[in-house]
Structures are given as C-alpha cells and as structure tokens.
Amino acid sequence: MGDKQKQFLTKEEVLEVSTPLPLWRNRDYLLLWSGQIISQTGSQVSQLAFPLLILALTHSPAQAGIAAALRTIPYLVLSLPAGALVDRWDRKKLMIFCDLGRFLSMTSILLALFLGHLTIIQVYLVSILEGTFFVFFDLAEVSSLPQVVSKEQLPAASAQNIATMNIAMLLGSPLGGLLYSANWAFPFLADTVSYLCSVLSLFFVRTSFQQEHARSSRALRIEVKEGLKWLWEHRLIRSLAILICGLNFMTGGITLVIIVLGQHVHASAVEIGVLLSVAGIAGVLGSLVAPLLRRRLSFSAIAIITLWAQALLSPLLILAPNLLVIAILLSLLFFLFPIFDVVQRSLRMALIPDALQGRINSIYRLIAFSSNPISLALTGFLLQSKGTTFTILFMAGGLLFLALAATFNPHLRRVDA
C-alpha cells in the first residue's frame, strides 16, 4: 500500500515539480548575482579612478586613453580561443581564478601607491591583465547562467543581470569620485575588496556551472571552427548577432551626442551628469519591464516594436528646445535599449547547447561589440565635422534601416513563442 502511494504525487507536489522556484528563492543564483553586484560596482569605481590617477601622474589625456584601450584589446584578441577554453575548463574554478587574478592586480596598484613607486607602465600592465581576466570571467558567467536557473527563469535572470550593470554604473561613478577625492588609493581598495566578495560568493554556489560532457583533446582551432560553423548555420542567432552589431554601431556614441546637445542648451556639467543618471535609471526600469513584456508578447513582436520606437524617437532629439525635453527623449530611448537586449539574450542562452555556450557566446559578443570603438570614433568625427543635426539624422537613418531589416527578417518573424 505504502509503495503504491509513492507512485502518485499530490497536487501540491505536482505544482512544485512543474513550477520552478522564483529567482528570489534560488539560493545559488542569489549568491552569484549578489557577488556580481558588489564586483561590478567596484569595477565602476576603479574605472573612474584610473583616468583621474593617470592624469594626475602624467597630465596626459592620451596616456589615459591608451590605458582604457589596453583594457578592451584582450576582448577583441582573445574572445574566440577563450570561448573554446570556457567550454573545456571548469567554469566555476575559472571564474574564481579570474577574480583572484584581478584581486592581485588591483592589490599591486595599492602597494605601489603606498610605496610611492607607481609607474604608467604598471598601470598599462594592470589594464591588460584586467581586460584578459574579464574576457574569461564574462564568458564563463554568461555560459553558466542556463545551469544556475531554469529555462523559464532565463528572461528574468537576464533582466536582473542587465539591471545590475546599470545599477553598478549609477552607484560606481559617484562613489568612485567621492573615494578618489578622499584618497587616491581608496577606489582601488574598494575594487580589491569587491573581487574578494565575488570569490566568496562563488565558493558557496552548489550548482554545477556546466553539464557533464566528455573532455575534448582536439586542437583549439577545430573547436573554434565548430562554434563558428554552428553560429553560421543557426540563422536566427546569426541574424541577432548582426542586428546587435548594427545597433551598437548606431547608438554607441549616443552619450557623446547628448553631452554636445546639453552644451548647446547651455547645461552645466552637473546638469548633464544628472541627465545621464536619469537615463541610467530609465535603463534599469526597461530591463526590469522586459520579462513582464515577454510573458505577454512574442519575441518578434517585442523586437520589432522596440526597434521601430528607437528609430522614430531618435530624430526628435534635433527638435529638443531645452534640457527637460532632451531628458524625456533620452530616458525613453534608454528605457527601450535593454528591453530588446534582455529578450534576445535569454532566447540565445536557451537555444545554445551547453557544450557550445562558451564558444558561441564569445563569437556572438565579438560580432556584437566589434562596432563599439568604431561608433565612438565616427560619432566624434561627425559631431566635429558635420554637427549634431547630421549626426542624429545619420543615427536615426541607421536605426530605421535596422527596424526594416528586423521587420522583414523571416528568421526573427518565425519566433512566435
């Protein structure tokens, strides 16, 4: 009798099996998420302090720019092999190793400041190391998320992660300025502590960050080629990568456009800073709204609506007569940006096989982010040579083209679930 009863589940047990725990009850996700809130905020603190420190040491904006560029170079150079290695190695151990590496590199800055022997060469080396560790950590983290949360929770988890990045930017920049004004070393001390917090949170995560699969002994280039082949043949993911690349190309320099527009309406530096903070808050709200919209609308509907809204709103910036109108338009745009980002990210992670997560995400991000530096340089050139009206019209024209491309893309329109 007792054995027969065990063959049947009560109604409550059936619901418990079929309904995943909400994110706030997912212990391992909360550990991972909270560690990254602290770590990303610490990174934003030090990223503001680094150029200030370099300017204080060298009085050279060019050297500050070189240090910033050195941090991004590893992503362009190492993304493809890093993605293959993320699929081979233990992702949790790799993330811990990377954060310990970033902890030690930041500690070296603190030690050099304490001894009074910090050089620009050391700053350059730390920038390269930070960028290298970030490449591996970032790919391992995004590849691990589908193992830490259920498929149904991916949209909410992606939204929360993007909101975390925006919150870290909102908190980190003013905090970095405050700490730096108190003592040059304080921002780097804060970042050092933040990496330790991330390491501790990872130690206590119980969930495996990847499925069990056979260890590969193939050459790295073969595994990279396998990832490239999968992405090329998966037309939906390929279309999304190209679309995100185009969006980054058209909007990567929007902050610079807003700063110039603010100066045209005689806004002070403080007012422009407040304007960008308000836009950042709108971005947080957009990322939180995205999973709610995803429950009610198909992926294709969200993609097409948000892309058309961006294309139609952006040219209105030309007509903005004052800072208030600029703030409203910018907030609407920043509200829309993360909505599409959240839904495409969760869809992508759900579709990519676990054994290929690192490789596909590395290739995808390399395509998507490769246009950022070009966008920044081109925006600056257009603003200087052609003015704000031409620059905004160029951006709006590009967004209009992307909205049309998404509307008539058969692979995006087939995603009805």
Short mmCIF file of C-alpha atoms in Angstrom, two decimals, residues 4-407:
data_model
loop_
_atom_site.label_atom_id
_atom_site.label_comp_id
_atom_site.label_asym_id
_atom_site.label_seq_id
_atom_site.Cartn_x
_atom_site.Cartn_y
_atom_site.Cartn_z
CA LYS A 4 1.73 2.18 -4.35
CA GLN A 5 1.12 5.56 -2.74
CA LYS A 6 4.68 6.61 -3.60
CA GLN A 7 3.86 6.15 -7.29
CA PHE A 8 1.44 9.09 -7.15
CA LEU A 9 2.12 12.75 -6.47
CA THR A 10 -0.22 15.07 -4.64
CA LYS A 11 -1.48 18.19 -6.40
CA GLU A 12 0.91 20.33 -4.36
CA GLU A 13 3.86 18.06 -5.28
CA VAL A 14 2.98 18.21 -8.98
CA LEU A 15 2.95 22.01 -8.83
CA GLU A 16 6.28 22.01 -7.01
CA VAL A 17 7.85 19.83 -9.73
CA SER A 18 6.37 21.74 -12.68
CA THR A 19 6.85 25.26 -11.31
CA PRO A 20 10.45 26.41 -10.84
CA LEU A 21 11.42 28.34 -7.74
CA PRO A 22 11.24 32.12 -8.18
CA LEU A 23 14.60 33.80 -8.52
CA TRP A 24 14.46 35.26 -5.02
CA ARG A 25 14.29 31.69 -3.66
CA ASN A 26 17.06 30.36 -5.91
CA ARG A 27 19.95 30.33 -3.41
CA ASP A 28 22.73 29.75 -5.93
CA TYR A 29 21.53 32.44 -8.31
CA LEU A 30 21.24 34.95 -5.44
CA LEU A 31 24.81 34.17 -4.39
CA LEU A 32 26.09 34.62 -7.95
CA TRP A 33 24.02 37.77 -8.50
CA SER A 34 24.91 39.47 -5.20
CA GLY A 35 28.61 38.78 -5.71
CA GLN A 36 28.44 40.40 -9.13
CA ILE A 37 26.58 43.48 -7.84
CA ILE A 38 29.48 44.15 -5.49
CA SER A 39 32.16 43.24 -8.04
CA GLN A 40 30.70 45.32 -10.89
CA THR A 41 30.21 48.32 -8.62
CA GLY A 42 33.84 48.02 -7.50
CA SER A 43 34.94 47.86 -11.14
CA GLN A 44 33.00 51.02 -11.97
CA VAL A 45 34.64 52.76 -9.00
CA SER A 46 38.17 51.93 -10.20
CA GLN A 47 37.38 52.61 -13.88
CA LEU A 48 36.53 56.20 -12.97
CA ALA A 49 39.62 56.49 -10.74
CA PHE A 50 42.10 55.11 -13.29
CA PRO A 51 41.94 58.04 -15.76
CA LEU A 52 41.94 60.52 -12.88
CA LEU A 53 45.05 58.87 -11.45
CA ILE A 54 46.81 58.77 -14.83
CA LEU A 55 46.05 62.44 -15.45
CA ALA A 56 47.42 63.28 -12.00
CA LEU A 57 50.60 61.30 -12.69
CA THR A 58 51.27 62.26 -16.30
CA HIS A 59 48.96 65.23 -17.16
CA SER A 60 48.38 63.37 -20.44
CA PRO A 61 44.83 62.58 -21.70
CA ALA A 62 46.43 60.48 -24.45
CA GLN A 63 48.02 58.12 -21.91
CA ALA A 64 44.68 57.84 -20.10
CA GLY A 65 43.12 56.87 -23.43
CA ILE A 66 45.83 54.28 -24.08
CA ALA A 67 45.17 52.65 -20.70
CA ALA A 68 41.44 52.45 -21.47
CA ALA A 69 42.15 50.97 -24.91
CA LEU A 70 44.53 48.35 -23.48
CA ARG A 71 41.71 47.05 -21.29
CA THR A 72 39.49 46.42 -24.33
CA ILE A 73 42.11 44.84 -26.59
CA PRO A 74 42.01 41.38 -24.90
CA TYR A 75 38.29 41.08 -25.71
CA LEU A 76 38.98 41.53 -29.41
CA VAL A 77 42.07 39.30 -29.45
CA LEU A 78 41.13 36.51 -27.01
CA SER A 79 37.36 36.10 -27.40
CA LEU A 80 37.43 33.16 -29.81
CA PRO A 81 40.03 30.96 -28.04
CA ALA A 82 38.62 32.00 -24.63
CA GLY A 83 35.16 30.77 -25.65
CA ALA A 84 36.54 27.34 -26.59
CA LEU A 85 38.50 27.12 -23.34
CA VAL A 86 35.44 28.10 -21.29
CA ASP A 87 33.68 25.06 -22.76
CA ARG A 88 36.66 22.82 -21.89
CA TRP A 89 37.51 24.02 -18.39
CA ASP A 90 35.57 24.02 -15.12
CA ARG A 91 33.70 27.33 -15.37
CA LYS A 92 33.34 27.90 -11.63
CA LYS A 93 37.05 27.35 -10.95
CA LEU A 94 37.91 29.57 -13.92
CA MET A 95 35.73 32.41 -12.55
CA ILE A 96 37.34 32.12 -9.12
CA PHE A 97 40.81 32.12 -10.67
CA CYS A 98 40.00 35.23 -12.75
CA ASP A 99 38.67 37.16 -9.77
CA LEU A 100 41.72 36.19 -7.70
CA GLY A 101 43.87 37.42 -10.59
CA ARG A 102 42.00 40.73 -10.68
CA PHE A 103 42.32 40.98 -6.89
CA LEU A 104 46.11 40.56 -7.10
CA SER A 105 46.50 43.01 -9.99
CA MET A 106 44.50 45.66 -8.14
CA THR A 107 46.46 44.95 -4.96
CA SER A 108 49.65 45.75 -6.88
CA ILE A 109 48.28 49.25 -7.58
CA LEU A 110 47.54 49.73 -3.88
CA LEU A 111 51.02 48.55 -2.90
CA ALA A 112 52.71 50.80 -5.47
CA LEU A 113 50.70 53.82 -4.27
CA PHE A 114 51.61 53.04 -0.67
CA LEU A 115 55.32 52.81 -1.55
CA GLY A 116 55.16 55.82 -3.86
CA HIS A 117 56.50 53.93 -6.90
CA LEU A 118 53.51 53.65 -9.24
CA THR A 119 54.52 54.00 -12.89
CA ILE A 120 52.49 54.32 -16.08
CA ILE A 121 53.98 51.01 -17.29
CA GLN A 122 52.48 49.23 -14.28
CA VAL A 123 49.12 50.88 -14.96
CA TYR A 124 49.27 49.65 -18.57
CA LEU A 125 50.11 46.09 -17.45
CA VAL A 126 47.27 46.07 -14.92
CA SER A 127 44.88 47.32 -17.63
CA ILE A 128 45.87 44.42 -19.92
CA LEU A 129 45.58 41.88 -17.07
CA GLU A 130 42.19 43.25 -16.00
CA GLY A 131 40.93 43.04 -19.57
CA THR A 132 42.25 39.50 -20.01
CA PHE A 133 40.70 38.18 -16.80
CA PHE A 134 37.45 39.95 -17.67
CA VAL A 135 37.20 38.16 -21.04
CA PHE A 136 37.36 34.71 -19.43
CA PHE A 137 35.20 35.60 -16.42
CA ASP A 138 32.49 37.27 -18.52
CA LEU A 139 32.20 34.38 -20.98
CA ALA A 140 32.19 31.80 -18.17
CA GLU A 141 29.47 33.70 -16.29
CA VAL A 142 27.10 34.13 -19.24
CA SER A 143 27.65 30.48 -20.24
CA SER A 144 26.89 29.29 -16.69
CA LEU A 145 23.60 31.10 -16.21
CA PRO A 146 21.43 28.48 -18.01
CA GLN A 147 22.71 25.90 -15.47
CA VAL A 148 22.03 28.06 -12.41
CA VAL A 149 18.44 29.00 -13.36
CA SER A 150 15.71 27.15 -15.22
CA LYS A 151 14.82 27.87 -18.84
CA GLU A 152 11.66 29.67 -17.69
CA GLN A 153 13.72 31.91 -15.41
CA LEU A 154 16.24 32.98 -18.07
CA PRO A 155 14.35 36.15 -19.14
CA ALA A 156 14.03 37.33 -15.52
CA ALA A 157 17.64 36.40 -14.71
CA SER A 158 18.92 38.17 -17.84
CA ALA A 159 16.87 41.25 -16.98
CA GLN A 160 18.20 41.26 -13.44
CA ASN A 161 21.79 40.92 -14.65
CA ILE A 162 21.42 43.82 -17.09
CA ALA A 163 19.74 45.90 -14.38
CA THR A 164 22.70 45.08 -12.14
CA MET A 165 25.12 46.51 -14.71
CA ASN A 166 23.11 49.73 -14.91
CA ILE A 167 22.86 49.99 -11.11
CA ALA A 168 26.62 49.43 -10.82
CA MET A 169 27.20 52.30 -13.25
CA LEU A 170 24.84 54.58 -11.32
CA LEU A 171 26.47 53.80 -7.96
CA GLY A 172 30.07 53.25 -9.04
CA SER A 173 30.81 56.56 -10.79
CA PRO A 174 29.77 58.96 -7.99
CA LEU A 175 31.22 56.63 -5.36
CA GLY A 176 34.50 56.46 -7.28
CA GLY A 177 34.71 60.25 -7.45
CA LEU A 178 33.96 60.57 -3.74
CA LEU A 179 36.54 57.96 -2.71
CA TYR A 180 39.19 59.37 -5.04
CA SER A 181 38.70 62.87 -3.64
CA ALA A 182 39.29 61.48 -0.15
CA ASN A 183 42.41 59.48 -1.09
CA TRP A 184 43.86 58.24 -4.37
CA ALA A 185 44.11 54.69 -3.03
CA PHE A 186 40.53 54.32 -1.75
CA PRO A 187 38.83 53.49 -5.10
CA PHE A 188 41.36 50.70 -5.76
CA LEU A 189 40.93 49.39 -2.22
CA ALA A 190 37.16 49.25 -2.81
CA ASP A 191 37.64 47.31 -6.06
CA THR A 192 40.06 44.92 -4.36
CA VAL A 193 37.51 44.14 -1.64
CA SER A 194 34.77 43.71 -4.27
CA TYR A 195 36.74 40.95 -6.03
CA LEU A 196 37.15 39.09 -2.74
CA CYS A 197 33.38 39.30 -2.18
CA SER A 198 32.81 37.80 -5.64
CA VAL A 199 35.24 34.94 -4.90
CA LEU A 200 33.48 34.17 -1.60
CA SER A 201 30.04 34.15 -3.25
CA LEU A 202 31.28 31.72 -5.93
CA PHE A 203 32.73 29.35 -3.34
CA PHE A 204 29.29 28.86 -1.79
CA VAL A 205 27.41 28.18 -5.05
CA ARG A 206 26.49 24.47 -5.09
CA THR A 207 25.12 24.15 -8.64
CA SER A 208 27.48 22.91 -11.33
CA PHE A 209 28.18 25.63 -13.89
CA GLN A 210 28.11 23.17 -16.80
CA GLN A 211 26.67 19.84 -17.83
CA GLU A 212 28.82 16.74 -17.82
CA HIS A 213 30.37 16.17 -21.22
CA ALA A 214 33.44 14.40 -22.49
CA ARG A 215 36.77 16.20 -22.23
CA SER A 216 37.99 17.26 -25.64
CA SER A 217 41.51 16.56 -26.86
CA ARG A 218 41.01 18.28 -30.20
CA ALA A 219 43.01 21.28 -31.31
CA LEU A 220 41.62 24.61 -30.11
CA ARG A 221 41.21 25.93 -33.67
CA ILE A 222 38.96 22.98 -34.52
CA GLU A 223 36.67 23.76 -31.58
CA VAL A 224 36.60 27.45 -32.51
CA LYS A 225 35.73 26.46 -36.08
CA GLU A 226 32.93 24.23 -34.75
CA GLY A 227 31.46 27.22 -32.91
CA LEU A 228 31.71 29.42 -36.00
CA LYS A 229 30.00 26.73 -38.09
CA TRP A 230 27.15 26.36 -35.57
CA LEU A 231 26.55 30.12 -35.45
CA TRP A 232 26.65 30.46 -39.23
CA GLU A 233 24.16 27.63 -39.73
CA HIS A 234 21.81 28.84 -36.97
CA ARG A 235 20.27 31.67 -38.95
CA LEU A 236 18.27 33.19 -36.08
CA ILE A 237 21.31 33.57 -33.78
CA ARG A 238 23.39 34.81 -36.72
CA SER A 239 20.74 37.41 -37.55
CA LEU A 240 20.61 38.58 -33.93
CA ALA A 241 24.40 38.95 -33.75
CA ILE A 242 24.44 41.13 -36.88
CA LEU A 243 21.45 43.14 -35.64
CA ILE A 244 23.09 43.84 -32.25
CA CYS A 245 26.31 44.82 -34.04
CA GLY A 246 24.32 47.32 -36.10
CA LEU A 247 22.54 48.71 -33.03
CA ASN A 248 25.84 49.19 -31.21
CA PHE A 249 27.28 50.88 -34.28
CA MET A 250 24.40 53.37 -34.49
CA THR A 251 24.00 54.11 -30.75
CA GLY A 252 27.47 53.51 -29.29
CA GLY A 253 28.23 57.24 -29.29
CA ILE A 254 24.85 58.49 -28.06
CA THR A 255 26.30 59.70 -24.74
CA LEU A 256 28.70 61.96 -26.64
CA VAL A 257 25.79 63.29 -28.73
CA ILE A 258 23.82 64.06 -25.56
CA ILE A 259 26.77 65.89 -23.98
CA VAL A 260 27.10 68.12 -27.06
CA LEU A 261 23.32 68.71 -27.16
CA GLY A 262 23.41 69.64 -23.48
CA GLN A 263 26.15 72.18 -24.14
CA HIS A 264 24.06 73.66 -26.96
CA VAL A 265 21.24 74.40 -24.48
CA HIS A 266 23.80 75.83 -22.00
CA ALA A 267 23.52 72.97 -19.49
CA SER A 268 26.22 72.77 -16.82
CA ALA A 269 28.40 69.71 -16.29
CA VAL A 270 26.38 68.87 -13.17
CA GLU A 271 23.10 69.09 -15.10
CA ILE A 272 24.45 66.84 -17.86
CA GLY A 273 25.59 64.35 -15.19
CA VAL A 274 22.10 64.35 -13.66
CA LEU A 275 20.62 63.89 -17.14
CA LEU A 276 22.76 60.77 -17.76
CA SER A 277 21.89 59.42 -14.30
CA VAL A 278 18.17 59.78 -15.06
CA ALA A 279 18.73 57.95 -18.35
CA GLY A 280 20.54 55.21 -16.42
CA ILE A 281 17.54 54.82 -14.11
CA ALA A 282 15.29 54.51 -17.18
CA GLY A 283 17.62 51.75 -18.40
CA VAL A 284 17.19 49.86 -15.12
CA LEU A 285 13.41 50.13 -15.41
CA GLY A 286 13.49 48.92 -19.02
CA SER A 287 15.48 45.84 -18.09
CA LEU A 288 13.03 45.02 -15.30
CA VAL A 289 9.98 45.50 -17.54
CA ALA A 290 11.38 43.24 -20.29
CA PRO A 291 10.49 39.85 -18.71
CA LEU A 292 6.95 41.09 -17.99
CA LEU A 293 6.52 42.02 -21.64
CA ARG A 294 7.99 38.67 -22.69
CA ARG A 295 5.17 36.85 -20.89
CA ARG A 296 2.57 38.71 -22.94
CA LEU A 297 4.23 39.26 -26.32
CA SER A 298 6.22 37.12 -28.72
CA PHE A 299 9.93 37.71 -29.22
CA SER A 300 9.40 39.03 -32.75
CA ALA A 301 6.74 41.49 -31.58
CA ILE A 302 9.00 42.91 -28.85
CA ALA A 303 11.97 43.16 -31.24
CA ILE A 304 10.03 44.95 -33.98
CA ILE A 305 8.17 47.33 -31.63
CA THR A 306 11.27 48.42 -29.70
CA LEU A 307 13.41 48.85 -32.82
CA TRP A 308 10.78 50.97 -34.58
CA ALA A 309 10.26 53.05 -31.42
CA GLN A 310 14.01 53.79 -31.24
CA ALA A 311 14.10 54.74 -34.93
CA LEU A 312 11.15 57.14 -34.59
CA LEU A 313 12.21 58.72 -31.30
CA SER A 314 15.87 59.45 -32.07
CA PRO A 315 15.36 62.20 -34.74
CA LEU A 316 13.18 64.14 -32.26
CA LEU A 317 16.39 64.97 -30.38
CA ILE A 318 17.10 67.54 -33.13
CA LEU A 319 13.95 69.48 -32.18
CA ALA A 320 14.53 69.37 -28.39
CA PRO A 321 14.42 73.02 -27.21
CA ASN A 322 15.72 72.51 -23.67
CA LEU A 323 17.29 70.08 -21.25
CA LEU A 324 13.95 68.78 -19.96
CA VAL A 325 12.83 67.62 -23.42
CA ILE A 326 16.26 66.08 -24.04
CA ALA A 327 15.93 64.24 -20.71
CA ILE A 328 12.50 62.87 -21.63
CA LEU A 329 13.61 61.64 -25.07
CA LEU A 330 16.85 60.19 -23.73
CA SER A 331 15.04 58.39 -20.92
CA LEU A 332 12.59 56.86 -23.41
CA LEU A 333 15.48 55.64 -25.58
CA PHE A 334 17.39 54.23 -22.61
CA PHE A 335 14.18 52.56 -21.43
CA LEU A 336 13.85 50.81 -24.82
CA PHE A 337 17.50 49.76 -25.28
CA PRO A 338 17.61 46.99 -22.62
CA ILE A 339 14.19 45.53 -23.45
CA PHE A 340 15.40 44.04 -26.73
CA ASP A 341 18.76 43.18 -25.14
CA VAL A 342 17.10 41.15 -22.36
CA VAL A 343 14.79 39.14 -24.62
CA GLN A 344 17.45 38.36 -27.24
CA ARG A 345 19.95 37.34 -24.55
CA SER A 346 17.56 34.93 -22.81
CA LEU A 347 16.44 33.45 -26.14
CA ARG A 348 20.06 32.96 -27.23
CA MET A 349 21.11 31.24 -23.98
CA ALA A 350 18.10 28.90 -24.17
CA LEU A 351 18.91 27.84 -27.75
CA ILE A 352 22.68 27.29 -27.48
CA PRO A 353 23.74 23.76 -26.36
CA ASP A 354 25.68 23.77 -23.08
CA ALA A 355 28.77 22.22 -24.68
CA LEU A 356 28.92 25.20 -27.08
CA GLN A 357 27.90 28.03 -24.73
CA GLY A 358 31.39 29.47 -24.31
CA ARG A 359 32.28 29.34 -27.99
CA ILE A 360 29.00 30.68 -29.35
CA ASN A 361 28.79 33.48 -26.77
CA SER A 362 32.39 34.50 -27.49
CA ILE A 363 31.77 34.65 -31.27
CA TYR A 364 28.40 36.36 -30.77
CA ARG A 365 29.85 39.02 -28.49
CA LEU A 366 32.86 39.57 -30.70
CA ILE A 367 30.49 40.35 -33.60
CA ALA A 368 28.14 42.43 -31.45
CA PHE A 369 30.76 44.53 -29.66
CA SER A 370 33.25 44.96 -32.51
CA SER A 371 31.39 48.06 -33.73
CA ASN A 372 31.59 49.95 -30.40
CA PRO A 373 35.02 51.56 -30.83
CA ILE A 374 34.22 52.43 -34.47
CA SER A 375 30.93 54.00 -33.39
CA LEU A 376 32.63 56.18 -30.78
CA ALA A 377 35.30 57.39 -33.21
CA LEU A 378 32.78 58.02 -36.01
CA THR A 379 30.35 59.87 -33.73
CA GLY A 380 33.11 62.19 -32.57
CA PHE A 381 34.22 62.83 -36.15
CA LEU A 382 30.67 63.54 -37.38
CA LEU A 383 29.90 65.86 -34.46
CA GLN A 384 33.04 67.86 -35.14
CA SER A 385 32.84 67.98 -38.93
CA LYS A 386 29.10 67.82 -39.68
CA GLY A 387 27.36 68.97 -36.49
CA THR A 388 24.69 67.46 -34.23
CA THR A 389 21.79 67.57 -36.73
CA PHE A 390 23.61 65.49 -39.35
CA THR A 391 24.95 63.09 -36.68
CA ILE A 392 21.48 62.48 -35.21
CA LEU A 393 19.95 62.02 -38.68
CA PHE A 394 22.71 59.54 -39.52
CA MET A 395 21.93 57.62 -36.32
CA ALA A 396 18.17 57.74 -36.96
CA GLY A 397 18.64 56.57 -40.56
CA GLY A 398 20.68 53.60 -39.41
CA LEU A 399 18.10 52.68 -36.76
CA LEU A 400 15.34 52.94 -39.39
CA PHE A 401 17.26 50.56 -41.66
CA LEU A 402 17.70 48.07 -38.77
CA ALA A 403 14.00 48.27 -37.89
CA LEU A 404 13.08 47.50 -41.52
CA ALA A 405 15.61 44.65 -41.63
CA ALA A 406 14.18 43.12 -38.45
CA THR A 407 10.60 43.51 -39.68
#
